């Protein structure tokens, strides 16, 4: 099979096309012929080596964290899927590699593709939809009448999180460029703050939740708009000790996450708010719940641009610019 492989941590320039054996199918696994793969900022960060501390991948490595495709074969013990099924998934963090023609995925991480979506639309969803779900439903327990700020609303996570938060009954504010205001209001945002000309800390107060995708400085700033007991959920860091425990990290990682998040956790304690780092996990069960929301029209995918498989390095370069509206997708077919 053909796959895009990274040999060294530097940038998308280090990604090459390689011919590799088709994966063998073990017990509990499903072999998927990939029709489309989502491209995420996570892919560019892995390529640059930014997650070497918390995700010790061994090189060479096939990148890619989203897929949509068709089941080719199943291993022993698999009962929920059969050859010919159209499926989508965010593979487990230890089993990534969707920039390829085939991938084996554990059955627990897989779900049937929404019937009303194309393969490219479906491939845009798993990682960002699971991130939004785990942040807003699991971590925040977002409820009707609460207020949430979603940073970078026009990005991959933001476009889905706005729709999910609105479905959950929240008042939704988001930061974005003024050019995206009408688009984000159509997705469900109640207030769009132009990050180029407005300071969100002067516009918002008494918020229950902030979903931050910008990093430590933005996390710290966002605490000022929270009510006492509110929470910032960060998906761009800093990683915290709870994360190290969740992934059963080694002692070095546990110490490192404690130090990296120390200032953030202290500031949160001083303000009487909470901070939680989220590195989303694969879940076919949650994807099935998301499928229902997609099929009833509650959530719709937002695809910025589709690249052919041969242009995978260019797709990575495009998303690294940080100017996409929704998701970038690679089409294999």
mmCIF file with all atom_site columns, N, CA, C and O in Angstrom, residues 223-248:
data_model
loop_
_atom_site.group_PDB
_atom_site.id
_atom_site.type_symbol
_atom_site.label_atom_id
_atom_site.label_alt_id
_atom_site.label_comp_id
_atom_site.label_asym_id
_atom_site.label_entity_id
_atom_site.label_seq_id
_atom_site.pdbx_PDB_ins_code
_atom_site.Cartn_x
_atom_site.Cartn_y
_atom_site.Cartn_z
_atom_site.occupancy
_atom_site.B_iso_or_equiv
_atom_site.pdbx_formal_charge
_atom_site.auth_seq_id
_atom_site.auth_comp_id
_atom_site.auth_asym_id
_atom_site.auth_atom_id
_atom_site.pdbx_PDB_model_num
ATOM 1   N N  . UNK A 1 223 ? -9.236  33.054 31.956 1.00 0.00 ? 223 UNK A N  1
ATOM 2   C CA . UNK A 1 223 ? -9.725  32.866 33.327 1.00 0.00 ? 223 UNK A CA 1
ATOM 3   C C  . UNK A 1 223 ? -10.455 34.097 33.854 1.00 0.00 ? 223 UNK A C  1
ATOM 4   O O  . UNK A 1 223 ? -11.335 33.975 34.711 1.00 0.00 ? 223 UNK A O  1
ATOM 5   N N  . UNK A 1 224 ? -10.108 35.264 33.317 1.00 0.00 ? 224 UNK A N  1
ATOM 6   C CA . UNK A 1 224 ? -10.684 36.501 33.848 1.00 0.00 ? 224 UNK A CA 1
ATOM 7   C C  . UNK A 1 224 ? -12.169 36.651 33.530 1.00 0.00 ? 224 UNK A C  1
ATOM 8   O O  . UNK A 1 224 ? -12.854 37.452 34.159 1.00 0.00 ? 224 UNK A O  1
ATOM 9   N N  . UNK A 1 225 ? -12.687 35.902 32.552 1.00 0.00 ? 225 UNK A N  1
ATOM 10  C CA . UNK A 1 225 ? -14.100 36.058 32.196 1.00 0.00 ? 225 UNK A CA 1
ATOM 11  C C  . UNK A 1 225 ? -14.982 35.018 32.878 1.00 0.00 ? 225 UNK A C  1
ATOM 12  O O  . UNK A 1 225 ? -16.208 35.039 32.716 1.00 0.00 ? 225 UNK A O  1
ATOM 13  N N  . UNK A 1 226 ? -14.385 34.110 33.628 1.00 0.00 ? 226 UNK A N  1
ATOM 14  C CA . UNK A 1 226 ? -15.151 33.030 34.250 1.00 0.00 ? 226 UNK A CA 1
ATOM 15  C C  . UNK A 1 226 ? -15.803 33.457 35.550 1.00 0.00 ? 226 UNK A C  1
ATOM 16  O O  . UNK A 1 226 ? -15.243 34.249 36.312 1.00 0.00 ? 226 UNK A O  1
ATOM 17  N N  . UNK A 1 227 ? -16.968 32.902 35.830 1.00 0.00 ? 227 UNK A N  1
ATOM 18  C CA . UNK A 1 227 ? -17.571 33.039 37.151 1.00 0.00 ? 227 UNK A CA 1
ATOM 19  C C  . UNK A 1 227 ? -16.799 32.162 38.123 1.00 0.00 ? 227 UNK A C  1
ATOM 20  O O  . UNK A 1 227 ? -16.075 31.233 37.700 1.00 0.00 ? 227 UNK A O  1
ATOM 21  N N  . UNK A 1 228 ? -16.900 32.397 39.428 1.00 0.00 ? 228 UNK A N  1
ATOM 22  C CA . UNK A 1 228 ? -16.274 31.490 40.399 1.00 0.00 ? 228 UNK A CA 1
ATOM 23  C C  . UNK A 1 228 ? -16.764 30.056 40.184 1.00 0.00 ? 228 UNK A C  1
ATOM 24  O O  . UNK A 1 228 ? -17.966 29.818 40.051 1.00 0.00 ? 228 UNK A O  1
ATOM 25  N N  . UNK A 1 229 ? -15.859 29.124 40.119 1.00 0.00 ? 229 UNK A N  1
ATOM 26  C CA . UNK A 1 229 ? -16.218 27.740 39.860 1.00 0.00 ? 229 UNK A CA 1
ATOM 27  C C  . UNK A 1 229 ? -16.252 27.369 38.392 1.00 0.00 ? 229 UNK A C  1
ATOM 28  O O  . UNK A 1 229 ? -16.451 26.209 38.045 1.00 0.00 ? 229 UNK A O  1
ATOM 29  N N  . UNK A 1 230 ? -16.057 28.364 37.499 1.00 0.00 ? 230 UNK A N  1
ATOM 30  C CA . UNK A 1 230 ? -16.015 28.088 36.071 1.00 0.00 ? 230 UNK A CA 1
ATOM 31  C C  . UNK A 1 230 ? -14.747 27.338 35.692 1.00 0.00 ? 230 UNK A C  1
ATOM 32  O O  . UNK A 1 230 ? -13.848 27.132 36.513 1.00 0.00 ? 230 UNK A O  1
ATOM 33  N N  . UNK A 1 231 ? -14.669 26.950 34.427 1.00 0.00 ? 231 UNK A N  1
ATOM 34  C CA . UNK A 1 231 ? -13.542 26.098 34.017 1.00 0.00 ? 231 UNK A CA 1
ATOM 35  C C  . UNK A 1 231 ? -13.051 26.461 32.622 1.00 0.00 ? 231 UNK A C  1
ATOM 36  O O  . UNK A 1 231 ? -13.848 26.696 31.715 1.00 0.00 ? 231 UNK A O  1
ATOM 37  N N  . UNK A 1 232 ? -11.721 26.490 32.485 1.00 0.00 ? 232 UNK A N  1
ATOM 38  C CA . UNK A 1 232 ? -11.093 26.563 31.167 1.00 0.00 ? 232 UNK A CA 1
ATOM 39  C C  . UNK A 1 232 ? -10.634 25.157 30.798 1.00 0.00 ? 232 UNK A C  1
ATOM 40  O O  . UNK A 1 232 ? -9.932  24.497 31.570 1.00 0.00 ? 232 UNK A O  1
ATOM 41  N N  . UNK A 1 233 ? -11.029 24.706 29.616 1.00 0.00 ? 233 UNK A N  1
ATOM 42  C CA . UNK A 1 233 ? -10.571 23.432 29.095 1.00 0.00 ? 233 UNK A CA 1
ATOM 43  C C  . UNK A 1 233 ? -9.640  23.737 27.932 1.00 0.00 ? 233 UNK A C  1
ATOM 44  O O  . UNK A 1 233 ? -10.050 24.333 26.930 1.00 0.00 ? 233 UNK A O  1
ATOM 45  N N  . UNK A 1 234 ? -8.374  23.373 28.085 1.00 0.00 ? 234 UNK A N  1
ATOM 46  C CA . UNK A 1 234 ? -7.377  23.683 27.073 1.00 0.00 ? 234 UNK A CA 1
ATOM 47  C C  . UNK A 1 234 ? -7.019  22.464 26.244 1.00 0.00 ? 234 UNK A C  1
ATOM 48  O O  . UNK A 1 234 ? -6.755  21.396 26.806 1.00 0.00 ? 234 UNK A O  1
ATOM 49  N N  . UNK A 1 235 ? -7.015  22.628 24.923 1.00 0.00 ? 235 UNK A N  1
ATOM 50  C CA . UNK A 1 235 ? -6.615  21.520 24.055 1.00 0.00 ? 235 UNK A CA 1
ATOM 51  C C  . UNK A 1 235 ? -5.264  21.775 23.401 1.00 0.00 ? 235 UNK A C  1
ATOM 52  O O  . UNK A 1 235 ? -4.791  20.945 22.629 1.00 0.00 ? 235 UNK A O  1
ATOM 53  N N  . UNK A 1 236 ? -4.643  22.907 23.732 1.00 0.00 ? 236 UNK A N  1
ATOM 54  C CA . UNK A 1 236 ? -3.312  23.211 23.191 1.00 0.00 ? 236 UNK A CA 1
ATOM 55  C C  . UNK A 1 236 ? -2.292  23.380 24.310 1.00 0.00 ? 236 UNK A C  1
ATOM 56  O O  . UNK A 1 236 ? -1.197  23.871 24.084 1.00 0.00 ? 236 UNK A O  1
ATOM 57  N N  . UNK A 1 237 ? -2.657  23.003 25.515 1.00 0.00 ? 237 UNK A N  1
ATOM 58  C CA . UNK A 1 237 ? -1.729  23.068 26.631 1.00 0.00 ? 237 UNK A CA 1
ATOM 59  C C  . UNK A 1 237 ? -1.998  24.227 27.543 1.00 0.00 ? 237 UNK A C  1
ATOM 60  O O  . UNK A 1 237 ? -2.849  25.073 27.264 1.00 0.00 ? 237 UNK A O  1
ATOM 61  N N  . UNK A 1 238 ? -1.288  24.207 28.686 1.00 0.00 ? 238 UNK A N  1
ATOM 62  C CA . UNK A 1 238 ? -0.252  23.239 29.046 1.00 0.00 ? 238 UNK A CA 1
ATOM 63  C C  . UNK A 1 238 ? -0.840  21.919 29.553 1.00 0.00 ? 238 UNK A C  1
ATOM 64  O O  . UNK A 1 238 ? -1.899  21.910 30.181 1.00 0.00 ? 238 UNK A O  1
ATOM 65  N N  . UNK A 1 239 ? -0.167  20.788 29.254 1.00 0.00 ? 239 UNK A N  1
ATOM 66  C CA . UNK A 1 239 ? -0.621  19.505 29.807 1.00 0.00 ? 239 UNK A CA 1
ATOM 67  C C  . UNK A 1 239 ? -0.496  19.503 31.316 1.00 0.00 ? 239 UNK A C  1
ATOM 68  O O  . UNK A 1 239 ? 0.428   20.088 31.869 1.00 0.00 ? 239 UNK A O  1
ATOM 69  N N  . UNK A 1 240 ? -1.435  18.860 32.008 1.00 0.00 ? 240 UNK A N  1
ATOM 70  C CA . UNK A 1 240 ? -1.451  18.882 33.466 1.00 0.00 ? 240 UNK A CA 1
ATOM 71  C C  . UNK A 1 240 ? -1.246  17.479 34.051 1.00 0.00 ? 240 UNK A C  1
ATOM 72  O O  . UNK A 1 240 ? -1.248  16.484 33.316 1.00 0.00 ? 240 UNK A O  1
ATOM 73  N N  . UNK A 1 241 ? -1.069  17.367 35.366 1.00 0.00 ? 241 UNK A N  1
ATOM 74  C CA . UNK A 1 241 ? -0.822  16.055 35.979 1.00 0.00 ? 241 UNK A CA 1
ATOM 75  C C  . UNK A 1 241 ? -1.954  15.052 35.756 1.00 0.00 ? 241 UNK A C  1
ATOM 76  O O  . UNK A 1 241 ? -1.695  13.856 35.649 1.00 0.00 ? 241 UNK A O  1
ATOM 77  N N  . UNK A 1 242 ? -3.200  15.526 35.683 1.00 0.00 ? 242 UNK A N  1
ATOM 78  C CA . UNK A 1 242 ? -4.305  14.600 35.426 1.00 0.00 ? 242 UNK A CA 1
ATOM 79  C C  . UNK A 1 242 ? -4.134  13.904 34.076 1.00 0.00 ? 242 UNK A C  1
ATOM 80  O O  . UNK A 1 242 ? -4.428  12.715 33.936 1.00 0.00 ? 242 UNK A O  1
ATOM 81  N N  . UNK A 1 243 ? -3.644  14.644 33.093 1.00 0.00 ? 243 UNK A N  1
ATOM 82  C CA . UNK A 1 243 ? -3.400  14.051 31.778 1.00 0.00 ? 243 UNK A CA 1
ATOM 83  C C  . UNK A 1 243 ? -2.337  12.960 31.866 1.00 0.00 ? 243 UNK A C  1
ATOM 84  O O  . UNK A 1 243 ? -2.497  11.878 31.293 1.00 0.00 ? 243 UNK A O  1
ATOM 85  N N  . UNK A 1 244 ? -1.265  13.230 32.602 1.00 0.00 ? 244 UNK A N  1
ATOM 86  C CA . UNK A 1 244 ? -0.200  12.233 32.747 1.00 0.00 ? 244 UNK A CA 1
ATOM 87  C C  . UNK A 1 244 ? -0.724  10.959 33.393 1.00 0.00 ? 244 UNK A C  1
ATOM 88  O O  . UNK A 1 244 ? -0.343  9.849  33.015 1.00 0.00 ? 244 UNK A O  1
ATOM 89  N N  . UNK A 1 245 ? -1.632  11.119 34.357 1.00 0.00 ? 245 UNK A N  1
ATOM 90  C CA . UNK A 1 245 ? -2.215  9.944  35.006 1.00 0.00 ? 245 UNK A CA 1
ATOM 91  C C  . UNK A 1 245 ? -3.154  9.197  34.057 1.00 0.00 ? 245 UNK A C  1
ATOM 92  O O  . UNK A 1 245 ? -3.191  7.963  34.041 1.00 0.00 ? 245 UNK A O  1
ATOM 93  N N  . UNK A 1 246 ? -3.917  9.951  33.262 1.00 0.00 ? 246 UNK A N  1
ATOM 94  C CA . UNK A 1 246 ? -4.864  9.326  32.339 1.00 0.00 ? 246 UNK A CA 1
ATOM 95  C C  . UNK A 1 246 ? -4.161  8.406  31.339 1.00 0.00 ? 246 UNK A C  1
ATOM 96  O O  . UNK A 1 246 ? -4.694  7.348  30.987 1.00 0.00 ? 246 UNK A O  1
ATOM 97  N N  . UNK A 1 247 ? -3.000  8.808  30.867 1.00 0.00 ? 247 UNK A N  1
ATOM 98  C CA . UNK A 1 247 ? -2.300  7.993  29.870 1.00 0.00 ? 247 UNK A CA 1
ATOM 99  C C  . UNK A 1 247 ? -1.264  7.087  30.519 1.00 0.00 ? 247 UNK A C  1
ATOM 100 O O  . UNK A 1 247 ? -0.474  6.456  29.825 1.00 0.00 ? 247 UNK A O  1
ATOM 101 N N  . UNK A 1 248 ? -1.297  7.013  31.867 1.00 0.00 ? 248 UNK A N  1
ATOM 102 C CA . UNK A 1 248 ? -0.350  6.177  32.607 1.00 0.00 ? 248 UNK A CA 1
ATOM 103 C C  . UNK A 1 248 ? 1.086   6.537  32.240 1.00 0.00 ? 248 UNK A C  1
ATOM 104 O O  . UNK A 1 248 ? 1.914   5.670  31.921 1.00 0.00 ? 248 UNK A O  1
#
